Amino acid sequence: MRIGTYYYPEQWPRDQWERDFDRIASMGLQIVHMAEFAWFSMEPRAGVFKFDWLDEAIDLAAKRNLEIILCTPTAAPPVWLAQDYPDSLLKDDAGTRARFGGRRHYSPMSSAMRNATRRIVTEMAERYGDHPSVIGWQIDNEYSGPFDQNQETHQAFRDWLQRKYKTIDALNNAWGCQFWNTYYTGFAQVMLPKDRDPRYANPHHHLDASRFWSWAWADFNRLQAKLLRPYIGDRFVTTNFMPFHLDANPADMAEDLTLFAWDCYPVTGWEKNIIDQTYRLANPNMIGLVHDHMASFNGRWAQLELQPGQVNWSGVPVLLFPGAVRLWLWTCFAHGAEFVTTYRFRQPNFGTELFHHGLMNPDGVTMSEGGKQFVRVIDELRSIEDRGSRIEDGKSGASRPQSSILNPPSSLPAVGLLFDFDQLWYFKTLPQARKWDQPVWLQSWYGALARSGLQIRIIHPDRPWPDDLKMIVAPSVQMLDETLVKRLSDYAGDGGNLILTCRTGLMDRSGQLWRGLVGKPILPLIGTNITAYDGLPDDLWGSVEMDGKEYPWQVWGDLLEPSNEVEVLARYADQFYRGAIAGTRRVHHKGVVSYCGVYAEPSFVDAFVEKIARDANLPITILPPRVHLLERDGLKILLNYQDAAVEAPAPEGSQFLLGSKSVEPAGVVIWKEN
Ligand code: GAL
């Protein structure tokens, strides 16, 4: 795994470049990103290019054997574009245009923006596409923006709908337009909504708007990827996603990106009910889930930005727990990252992010605390390699056989977690239970699987699944179709262990309820009817009982009425329906299907997974809270996200390559088993 940093030569005096590149190289960093946001510096006037500075910076980096990731600068269009083409600026519902003076002010559907993009990206690709030091390309930066209200975007939405539905009658049906008689008679009448909240308007319309908006960013990304491809050989193409960010579904870019990447800023100070110091260390389930999501497309993934210290934007400038940055770097390693880079090398002395830490303090020469931890990990990686452990960098990912991409070899039992991004949009648009938080719910299940020492693979409804999954958990796949039901049913029927949860299979893919029993398509699988559901007011907690223990719940609870051959796993312990069934399990041909009817607190989800895994005789290892165990290249890696010491479950005779059996707070241990 290589480690590097973003560097913005155009932001610093020319006479400091050599010093900075020397420092980057001497710290052992191997990768620099350049040109992100530097559109104006490369094209100060439309069609007038100025690359001498970038030539020189690339040269300085190459001379120091640094690998270079070039970024297309489209996240920050220059002033001349905004001035000459006001339609390229995002427009809100009141008709107000975004202002020039920051970034992300453009519409991805603007033809002026797209023409200007073609010009700058082609120039860059022609000039640097086959540069031997350039290893890959990052397109844009963190695709996101409010639903644009320019005419070109409305038209693009209409075209997208017409491709999807063909006829306006089909759209009226899919959107249930008989409700309040909101029929359309032509696609030209349809508008892109202003946001995801339908208020009293049509939720199906808003669901399609989310899908379209993600398609729009993906289409803009495709434009750039296609321009780059003829010039760059087999260098990777990537972009940096934000975690669970609703504007861009990474799956929509699966055909255009050859490496998936995200930006990880896990300490924000936004936690509630804080009881210890772990909020300075972040939530390992969030980080692990997003890492594994990135790895789930083609096996190649990287961390593009990794929080190096305090940030400027969270409003709570939490000082990180000692060792946090090092722990995050090793977490990337454990999940198979090809490389990790950080935003940014130097803390700026100016601009909106002047309080944002970098690897260097504002003097440009003193290493920050985060910088020191980067250097430490670089040294530790080297020393592990020097001691004879070969660490794959994953670079050959694209040419590895499909089976090992989906499921890299590991001695830990592999399990699948179904993550269908499409569901996030509808939960947002039509939450029904205000406290329903699908990303948090997914993290609960992720955490429960990780706690049992299982190796988690993120699986998608419509992409190949690894064939050796010992268990699949599908949390609240609310909208589904026959194909997915059959896939899940075949998995269980062939001997798999399937866990479904409340709010699974309630609707078709347009987000309409079935004309039938609640959860109709999954009823034959779970063998129980769902007769009612409950959600509790803010300060009221219900209790659910399993194996003689009670657990709190609040967000959602299905009341179940199973048939005779179904085993009852959990019951509600209070409310007027005390004793009603909350969880079940049944044999399905050669396999087992369990149903967790309650969106409960993580303690219940942990116990549910542990029970199912134990009864299935999976070789699980119950880990302490906030501790994850992973495997990479035959090495076991234990990550301690606690603010207290823990014991590593390394068997007698293990060879420790980093740390020892007793793991310090925020510590990492790596060992080999014989
Ligand atoms: C990211 C962004 C970077 C920088 C960083 C600050 O979201 O991609 O350019 O702004 O946040 O934390």
XYZ file of C-alpha atoms and ligand atoms in Angstrom:
686
model
C 0.000 0.000 0.000
C 1.426 3.354 -1.030
C 0.858 6.625 0.775
C 0.743 10.142 -0.620
C -0.769 13.599 -0.475
C -2.516 16.362 -2.371
C -0.206 19.228 -3.272
C -1.285 22.499 -4.857
C 1.839 24.101 -6.359
C -0.188 26.979 -7.814
C -1.108 28.014 -4.261
C 2.497 28.405 -3.104
C 5.431 30.649 -4.071
C 7.490 29.080 -6.838
C 10.646 29.286 -4.726
C 9.144 26.888 -2.146
C 8.270 24.099 -4.572
C 11.611 22.315 -4.487
C 11.720 22.462 -0.727
C 8.174 21.060 -0.537
C 8.794 18.243 -3.027
C 12.033 17.374 -1.227
C 10.093 17.138 1.989
C 7.320 15.055 0.446
C 9.906 12.599 -0.855
C 12.005 12.516 2.308
C 8.964 11.730 4.448
C 8.563 8.603 2.324
C 5.366 9.753 0.630
C 5.138 8.191 -2.815
C 2.185 9.885 -4.501
C 1.170 13.503 -5.155
C -2.115 14.722 -6.562
C -1.951 17.899 -8.592
C -4.129 20.284 -10.605
C -7.293 19.737 -8.565
C -9.223 23.046 -8.631
C -6.479 24.653 -10.817
C -8.588 25.343 -13.895
C -7.893 29.083 -13.878
C -4.154 28.544 -13.535
C -4.223 26.231 -16.571
C -6.688 28.255 -18.676
C -6.765 31.860 -17.465
C -8.932 32.877 -20.416
C -11.180 30.716 -22.559
C -8.968 28.742 -24.927
C -5.708 30.292 -23.663
C -3.621 27.650 -21.925
C -0.794 27.992 -19.492
C 0.847 24.740 -18.523
C 4.429 25.837 -17.890
C 3.901 25.816 -14.105
C 2.375 22.345 -14.122
C 5.098 21.029 -16.458
C 7.623 22.260 -13.956
C 5.820 20.868 -10.896
C 5.399 17.491 -12.594
C 9.054 17.534 -13.470
C 10.098 18.285 -9.905
C 7.890 15.470 -8.613
C 9.095 13.007 -11.264
C 12.754 13.787 -10.464
C 12.064 12.686 -6.917
C 10.452 9.470 -8.134
C 7.048 10.528 -6.923
C 4.036 9.054 -8.646
C 1.513 11.608 -9.834
C -2.258 11.552 -9.881
C -3.567 14.315 -12.100
C -6.947 15.737 -11.284
C -9.307 17.318 -13.745
C -10.167 20.754 -12.341
C -13.870 20.842 -13.100
C -15.028 21.194 -9.495
C -13.865 24.811 -9.658
C -14.813 26.416 -12.984
C -13.049 29.766 -13.590
C -14.575 33.220 -13.466
C -14.717 33.650 -17.252
C -17.056 30.676 -17.576
C -19.459 32.058 -14.957
C -19.333 35.480 -16.552
C -19.779 34.419 -20.184
C -22.277 31.634 -19.497
C -24.499 32.392 -16.490
C -26.529 29.319 -17.455
C -23.581 27.173 -16.427
C -24.270 28.175 -12.807
C -26.630 26.107 -10.674
C -30.027 27.730 -10.247
C -32.377 27.257 -7.313
C -36.149 27.108 -7.241
C -36.492 30.860 -6.743
C -34.412 31.397 -9.881
C -31.339 32.525 -7.963
C -28.080 31.500 -9.541
C -25.084 30.163 -7.652
C -22.377 32.812 -7.392
C -18.816 32.521 -8.537
C -16.272 32.659 -5.714
C -16.031 29.123 -4.345
C -16.445 25.769 -6.023
C -19.150 23.299 -7.132
C -21.177 26.165 -8.601
C -21.738 24.526 -11.994
C -24.529 22.427 -13.445
C -23.430 19.071 -14.875
C -26.101 19.399 -17.581
C -24.982 22.826 -18.814
C -23.771 22.646 -22.410
C -21.433 25.606 -21.838
C -19.872 23.813 -18.883
C -19.608 20.593 -20.854
C -17.958 22.318 -23.824
C -15.454 24.048 -21.563
C -14.841 20.729 -19.808
C -14.134 19.010 -23.142
C -11.546 21.658 -23.945
C -9.577 21.604 -20.683
C -9.706 17.840 -20.194
C -8.592 17.164 -23.768
C -5.685 19.612 -23.385
C -4.591 17.940 -20.161
C -4.968 14.440 -21.591
C -2.986 15.292 -24.732
C -0.244 16.892 -22.734
C 0.144 14.509 -19.820
C -1.799 11.368 -20.763
C 1.235 9.181 -21.314
C 3.610 10.879 -18.891
C 5.560 8.038 -17.287
C 5.150 9.451 -13.766
C 1.394 9.884 -14.028
C -0.250 6.761 -12.604
C -3.888 7.721 -12.818
C -6.532 10.401 -13.069
C -9.012 11.785 -10.611
C -12.053 13.330 -12.260
C -13.576 16.361 -10.539
C -14.021 16.428 -6.742
C -16.876 15.097 -4.607
C -19.786 15.201 -7.037
C -22.652 16.976 -5.313
C -25.009 19.901 -5.626
C -28.655 20.854 -5.180
C -31.163 19.794 -7.879
C -30.487 22.334 -10.605
C -33.427 24.351 -11.953
C -31.928 25.527 -15.266
C -33.915 24.716 -18.389
C -31.203 22.398 -19.713
C -31.485 20.288 -16.580
C -35.285 20.114 -16.714
C -34.961 19.013 -20.329
C -32.362 16.390 -19.448
C -34.720 15.057 -16.747
C -37.549 14.821 -19.281
C -35.307 12.991 -21.760
C -34.219 10.612 -19.015
C -37.861 9.936 -18.082
C -38.818 9.404 -21.699
C -36.008 6.854 -22.123
C -37.162 5.119 -18.969
C -40.939 5.117 -19.452
C -41.351 5.496 -23.238
C -44.957 6.716 -22.848
C -46.497 9.298 -20.559
C -49.117 6.729 -19.504
C -46.366 4.490 -18.188
C -45.009 7.421 -16.169
C -48.469 8.254 -14.803
C -48.808 4.620 -13.708
C -45.391 4.359 -12.122
C -45.945 7.601 -10.253
C -49.497 6.753 -9.160
C -50.793 9.956 -10.721
C -54.389 8.943 -10.114
C -53.695 10.165 -6.568
C -55.032 13.747 -6.486
C -55.338 13.549 -10.282
C -51.847 14.738 -10.988
C -51.804 13.225 -14.496
C -49.389 14.509 -17.106
C -50.265 14.538 -20.788
C -46.743 15.059 -22.119
C -43.154 14.779 -20.870
C -42.623 18.490 -21.544
C -44.831 19.276 -18.529
C -42.607 17.481 -16.037
C -40.137 19.478 -13.917
C -37.188 18.380 -11.806
C -38.258 18.980 -8.184
C -36.265 21.381 -6.070
C -35.108 18.752 -3.580
C -35.809 15.262 -2.216
C -38.589 16.250 0.158
C -41.961 15.890 -1.595
C -43.873 17.622 1.186
C -47.376 17.094 -0.281
C -46.173 16.337 -3.808
C -45.494 12.967 -5.418
C -42.863 10.754 -3.728
C -42.379 8.552 -6.822
C -41.519 11.652 -8.802
C -38.964 12.618 -6.156
C -37.493 9.126 -6.156
C -36.923 9.322 -9.902
C -35.462 12.804 -9.453
C -32.803 11.371 -7.115
C -32.038 8.654 -9.627
C -31.817 11.165 -12.427
C -29.565 13.553 -10.504
C -27.090 10.762 -9.782
C -27.281 9.793 -13.455
C -26.540 13.447 -14.357
C -23.291 13.456 -12.363
C -22.416 10.043 -13.747
C -23.057 11.333 -17.260
C -20.761 14.303 -16.642
C -18.168 11.919 -15.246
C -18.519 9.670 -18.304
C -17.900 12.630 -20.584
C -14.530 13.161 -18.927
C -13.619 9.474 -18.643
C -14.222 9.047 -22.373
C -12.043 12.034 -23.205
C -9.198 10.708 -21.072
C -9.291 7.080 -22.129
C -7.618 7.322 -25.582
C -4.623 9.119 -24.066
C -3.928 7.367 -20.799
C -3.385 3.685 -21.584
C -4.177 1.495 -18.596
C -3.785 4.227 -15.985
C -6.691 4.268 -13.563
C -9.620 6.665 -13.641
C -11.259 7.517 -10.355
C -13.231 10.159 -8.513
C -13.634 10.838 -4.804
C -17.036 10.021 -3.319
C -18.416 11.214 -0.013
C -19.821 8.506 2.263
C -23.551 7.802 1.765
C -23.856 11.108 -0.049
C -27.183 11.075 -1.854
C -26.217 13.040 -4.951
C -23.997 10.360 -6.441
C -24.550 6.619 -6.331
C -21.116 5.104 -7.030
C -22.785 2.205 -8.858
C -23.899 4.641 -11.558
C -20.222 5.161 -12.426
C -19.253 1.502 -12.277
C -18.603 1.261 -16.012
C -16.486 4.407 -16.173
C -14.215 4.239 -13.156
C -11.436 1.689 -12.915
C -10.692 2.432 -9.267
C -13.170 3.475 -6.572
C -12.290 5.984 -3.894
C -13.770 8.078 -1.136
C -12.931 10.860 1.279
C -12.828 9.952 4.956
C -13.293 12.678 7.573
C -14.616 10.576 10.419
C -14.171 12.856 13.453
C -16.718 15.655 13.408
C -17.817 16.166 16.996
C -21.420 15.546 15.940
C -22.031 12.520 18.198
C -24.651 12.610 20.943
C -24.674 10.970 24.394
C -20.918 10.903 24.672
C -19.642 8.707 27.471
C -15.954 8.277 26.706
C -13.162 9.524 24.459
C -13.979 7.347 21.436
C -15.678 10.185 19.542
C -12.102 11.390 18.930
C -11.393 8.119 17.147
C -14.455 7.693 14.924
C -16.861 4.874 14.285
C -15.109 1.850 12.775
C -18.371 0.503 11.352
C -18.934 3.578 9.208
C -15.356 3.515 7.958
C -15.321 -0.240 7.328
C -18.643 -0.229 5.512
C -17.579 2.503 3.113
C -14.156 0.908 2.499
C -15.854 -2.388 1.655
C -18.427 -0.637 -0.488
C -15.625 0.909 -2.543
C -13.944 -2.488 -2.864
C -17.172 -4.100 -4.047
C -17.159 -2.902 -7.656
C -13.968 -4.188 -9.233
C -11.690 -4.909 -6.301
C -9.544 -1.781 -6.772
C -10.072 0.967 -4.260
C -8.189 3.794 -2.569
C -8.614 6.393 0.119
C -8.164 9.700 -1.655
C -8.606 12.062 1.266
C -7.993 11.033 4.856
C -8.511 13.478 7.703
C -5.010 14.488 8.805
C -6.029 16.394 11.950
C -8.597 19.012 12.846
C -10.919 20.244 10.108
C -12.417 23.669 9.452
C -15.973 22.713 8.558
C -17.551 20.648 11.309
C -18.225 23.455 13.745
C -16.726 21.390 16.571
C -12.945 21.442 16.274
C -12.301 18.162 18.098
C -8.665 17.360 18.806
C -8.045 13.812 17.574
C -7.262 10.973 19.967
C -3.518 10.234 19.946
C -2.818 7.682 17.216
C -6.166 8.151 15.427
C -4.621 8.981 12.056
C -2.296 6.002 12.263
C -5.224 3.747 13.119
C -7.187 5.012 10.083
C -4.213 4.421 7.800
C -3.917 0.837 9.018
C -7.681 0.451 8.641
C -7.328 1.307 4.943
C -4.576 -1.270 4.719
C -6.655 -3.931 6.437
C -9.518 -3.419 3.990
C -7.226 -3.844 0.991
C -6.643 -0.255 -0.145
C -4.287 0.158 -3.084
C -3.104 3.518 -1.737
C -4.035 6.264 0.703
C -3.518 9.957 0.171
C -4.425 12.888 2.334
C -5.851 16.322 1.925
C -3.486 18.149 2.191
C 0.298 18.513 2.387
C 0.431 22.080 3.698
C -2.135 23.747 5.907
C -3.192 26.876 4.016
C -2.568 30.348 5.447
C -5.520 31.720 3.476
C -8.936 30.813 2.133
C -11.933 29.092 3.637
C -9.929 26.117 4.879
C -7.194 27.986 6.733
C -8.016 26.092 9.924
C -7.789 22.736 8.105
C -4.793 20.730 9.206
C -2.353 19.282 6.711
C 0.764 17.162 7.059
C 2.668 20.426 7.550
C 1.782 23.254 9.911
C 1.091 26.778 8.595
C 4.826 27.562 8.506
C 5.110 24.983 5.707
C 8.070 23.195 7.281
C 7.065 21.815 10.669
C 5.353 18.465 10.613
C 1.894 18.354 12.181
C 0.870 15.592 14.558
C -1.000 13.941 11.654
C 2.099 14.275 9.478
C 4.133 12.420 12.091
C 1.613 9.583 12.122
C 1.753 9.325 8.338
C 5.535 8.996 8.519
C 5.233 6.419 11.257
C 2.941 4.206 9.178
C 5.168 4.571 6.115
C 8.098 3.342 8.244
C 6.041 0.538 9.756
C 4.901 -0.670 6.338
C 8.500 -0.723 5.155
C 9.670 -2.645 8.159
C 6.952 -5.266 7.689
C 7.988 -5.660 4.057
C 11.664 -5.787 5.011
C 10.834 -8.684 7.274
C 9.715 -10.676 4.273
C 5.957 -10.156 4.097
C 4.944 -9.450 0.561
C 2.118 -6.954 0.511
C 0.148 -6.814 -2.709
C -0.577 -3.260 -3.735
C -3.714 -4.370 -5.521
C -2.543 -2.557 -8.660
C -3.196 -5.573 -10.820
C -6.779 -5.623 -9.504
C -8.371 -5.260 -12.902
C -6.595 -8.304 -14.289
C -7.185 -10.611 -11.340
C -9.704 -13.418 -11.841
C -13.272 -12.364 -11.089
C -13.583 -14.761 -8.152
C -10.676 -13.282 -6.239
C -11.816 -9.722 -6.966
C -15.178 -10.462 -5.414
C -13.730 -12.394 -2.571
C -10.021 -12.026 -1.904
C -8.683 -15.157 -0.223
C -9.119 -15.065 3.543
C -9.216 -17.612 6.317
C -12.032 -15.695 8.054
C -15.562 -16.788 7.078
C -16.947 -14.480 4.372
C -20.431 -13.004 4.670
C -22.384 -10.677 2.400
C -24.114 -7.439 3.362
C -26.561 -6.277 0.716
C -26.249 -2.535 0.156
C -28.595 -1.161 -2.462
C -27.965 2.583 -2.722
C -31.322 3.094 -4.486
C -33.079 2.448 -1.163
C -31.362 5.407 0.532
C -33.201 7.829 -1.708
C -36.659 6.538 -0.925
C -36.009 6.301 2.805
C -35.029 9.966 2.587
C -38.039 10.999 0.517
C -40.602 8.909 2.390
C -39.131 7.932 5.776
C -42.445 7.046 7.455
C -40.504 6.777 10.741
C -38.609 10.026 11.324
C -35.823 8.223 13.139
C -35.311 5.646 10.396
C -31.704 6.123 9.317
C -30.780 3.593 6.662
C -26.996 4.292 6.714
C -27.018 3.911 10.511
C -29.099 0.728 10.256
C -26.658 -0.717 7.695
C -23.803 0.185 10.033
C -25.537 -1.658 12.862
C -25.557 -4.862 10.826
C -22.049 -4.235 9.595
C -20.952 -3.785 13.193
C -22.662 -6.984 14.299
C -20.958 -9.004 11.558
C -17.594 -7.374 12.299
C -18.012 -8.057 16.022
C -18.293 -11.757 15.206
C -14.980 -11.620 13.336
C -16.614 -12.278 9.959
C -15.069 -10.960 6.736
C -17.702 -8.698 5.207
C -18.314 -8.373 1.463
C -20.676 -5.663 0.278
C -22.973 -7.117 -2.354
C -25.310 -5.386 -4.802
C -28.697 -6.596 -6.079
C -27.535 -6.606 -9.685
C -23.824 -7.428 -9.644
C -22.148 -10.845 -9.232
C -21.980 -12.218 -5.668
C -19.051 -14.203 -4.291
C -19.956 -17.878 -4.253
C -18.718 -18.771 -0.776
C -20.795 -16.490 1.422
C -21.625 -18.206 4.679
C -24.367 -15.707 5.437
C -26.135 -12.853 3.677
C -27.806 -10.002 5.527
C -30.195 -7.795 3.560
C -31.253 -4.939 5.854
C -34.473 -3.267 4.741
C -34.400 -3.697 0.986
C -37.722 -1.940 0.899
C -38.183 -1.836 -2.887
C -37.451 -4.983 -4.765
C -38.294 -6.990 -7.841
C -38.775 -10.641 -8.683
C -35.191 -11.082 -9.815
C -33.824 -10.074 -6.435
C -36.358 -12.184 -4.536
C -35.348 -15.173 -6.641
C -31.683 -14.492 -6.045
C -32.156 -14.357 -2.285
C -34.416 -17.367 -2.323
C -31.944 -19.395 -4.425
C -29.116 -18.413 -2.102
C -31.005 -19.691 0.944
C -32.503 -22.644 -0.877
C -29.058 -23.857 -1.892
C -27.960 -24.012 1.727
C -27.252 -20.370 2.533
C -28.023 -18.505 5.705
C -30.153 -15.469 4.925
C -31.202 -12.679 7.302
C -33.978 -10.326 6.217
C -35.289 -7.444 8.292
C -38.320 -5.227 8.757
C -39.136 -3.020 5.784
C -37.912 -5.562 3.264
C -39.964 -6.232 0.141
C -42.753 -3.779 0.891
C -42.777 -2.202 -2.565
C -41.911 -2.494 -6.212
C -39.084 -0.478 -7.759
C -41.344 2.533 -8.372
C -41.931 2.678 -4.650
C -45.574 1.503 -4.773
C -46.952 -0.943 -2.208
C -47.987 -4.358 -3.477
C -51.650 -5.054 -3.994
C -51.404 -7.904 -1.546
C -50.268 -8.770 1.946
C -47.572 -6.612 3.515
C -44.187 -7.860 2.271
C -45.922 -10.173 -0.213
C -42.884 -11.366 -2.227
C -40.833 -12.345 0.818
C -43.598 -14.063 2.794
C -42.878 -17.521 1.327
C -39.267 -17.024 2.385
C -39.843 -15.862 5.943
C -42.965 -17.940 6.564
C -44.656 -15.302 8.651
C -47.230 -12.611 8.073
C -46.554 -9.035 9.112
C -49.791 -7.981 10.710
C -48.883 -4.534 12.046
C -45.932 -2.306 12.872
C -45.229 0.218 15.606
C -42.868 3.161 16.054
C -42.322 4.830 19.428
C -42.252 8.514 20.466
C -38.901 10.177 21.113
C -38.354 9.504 24.804
C -40.020 6.111 24.919
C -38.069 2.887 24.510
C -39.700 -0.459 23.955
C -38.142 -3.711 24.964
C -37.599 -6.816 22.867
C -36.659 -10.127 24.454
C -34.483 -12.873 23.036
C -33.044 -15.872 24.893
C -34.075 -14.412 28.227
C -32.435 -11.031 27.683
C -34.124 -7.701 26.977
C -32.918 -5.087 24.500
C -34.165 -1.546 23.767
C -35.836 -0.554 20.511
C -37.637 2.526 19.292
C -37.642 3.147 15.538
C -39.729 0.339 14.062
C -41.175 -2.978 15.199
C -43.121 -5.455 13.028
C -45.680 -7.653 14.762
C -45.384 -11.107 13.231
C -47.784 -13.983 12.843
C -45.760 -16.990 11.718
C -47.003 -20.312 10.462
C -46.459 -23.448 12.533
C -43.126 -24.649 11.235
C -41.463 -21.313 11.974
C -39.259 -20.910 15.038
C -39.817 -17.834 17.211
C -36.583 -16.032 18.080
C -37.732 -12.829 19.774
C -40.826 -11.287 21.343
C -41.829 -7.816 22.474
C -41.581 -7.511 26.238
C -43.905 -4.543 26.786
C -46.546 -2.254 25.222
C -50.137 -3.478 24.902
C -48.957 -6.205 22.491
C -46.469 -7.679 24.981
C -45.590 -11.223 23.860
C -46.101 -10.468 20.147
C -43.448 -11.977 17.897
C -40.540 -9.795 16.717
C -38.115 -12.264 15.137
C -38.321 -15.660 13.453
C -36.310 -18.349 11.709
C -37.266 -21.157 9.361
C -35.692 -23.818 7.223
C -35.866 -23.026 3.529
C -34.988 -26.104 1.455
C -31.292 -26.690 2.266
C -30.825 -23.369 4.037
C -32.208 -21.071 6.683
C -34.030 -17.733 6.530
C -34.245 -15.526 9.614
C -36.346 -12.421 9.949
C -35.526 -9.575 12.285
C -38.730 -7.559 12.535
C -37.391 -4.834 14.763
C -35.122 -1.855 14.101
C -33.550 -2.132 17.540
C -30.389 -0.803 19.122
C -27.043 -2.375 18.095
C -26.960 -4.608 21.187
C -29.930 -6.563 19.813
C -28.528 -6.732 16.284
C -25.233 -8.016 17.730
C -27.041 -10.732 19.660
C -29.207 -11.672 16.653
C -26.205 -12.143 14.354
C -24.260 -14.011 17.019
C -27.153 -16.411 17.567
C -27.669 -17.133 13.868
C -23.922 -17.550 13.276
C -23.430 -19.838 16.287
C -26.401 -22.026 15.404
C -24.986 -22.332 11.878
C -21.640 -23.427 13.387
C -19.709 -20.611 11.742
C -16.242 -20.320 13.271
C -16.815 -16.901 14.807
C -14.595 -14.922 17.149
C -16.515 -12.497 19.355
C -14.404 -9.361 19.539
C -14.510 -6.598 22.149
C -16.686 -3.584 21.236
C -15.168 -1.242 18.610
C -12.507 -3.776 17.686
C -12.242 -5.159 14.162
C -10.227 -8.116 12.903
C -9.363 -8.377 9.212
C -7.025 -10.279 6.955
C -4.881 -9.068 4.071
C -2.225 -10.995 2.200
C -2.184 -13.659 4.886
C -1.698 -11.125 7.699
C -4.196 -10.724 10.519
C -4.823 -7.097 11.444
C -6.542 -6.066 14.666
C -7.799 -2.471 14.869
C -8.647 -1.095 18.302
C -11.107 1.809 18.119
C -11.443 1.865 21.912
C -9.907 4.456 24.210
C -8.783 1.542 26.391
C -6.402 -1.366 25.923
C -7.643 -4.750 24.627
C -6.196 -8.256 24.082
C -5.588 -9.520 20.559
C -7.060 -12.997 19.906
C -3.804 -14.166 18.313
C -3.292 -17.905 18.806
C -0.274 -19.290 20.610
C 2.802 -19.258 18.374
C 1.664 -16.336 16.188
C 4.424 -14.196 14.759
C 3.807 -10.522 15.561
C 4.860 -8.085 12.833
C 3.466 -5.002 14.540
C 2.588 -4.612 18.200
C 1.928 -7.475 20.561
C -0.940 -9.366 22.166
C -1.825 -6.459 24.379
C -3.166 -3.641 22.219
C -2.964 -0.030 23.395
C -5.895 2.429 22.985
C -6.212 3.288 19.253
C -3.636 0.583 18.668
C -3.003 -1.781 15.768
C -1.597 -5.284 15.861
C -0.513 -7.375 12.907
C 0.410 -11.020 13.110
C 0.902 -14.127 11.022
C -0.535 -17.466 12.068
C 1.306 -20.662 11.336
C -13.307 17.539 1.064
C -12.892 18.164 -0.249
C -11.517 18.808 -0.130
C -11.444 19.661 1.100
C -11.794 18.824 2.289
C -11.737 19.563 3.600
O -14.670 17.326 1.138
O -12.854 17.193 -1.256
O -11.253 19.549 -1.295
O -12.322 20.716 0.970
O -13.094 18.330 2.161
O -12.003 18.698 4.671
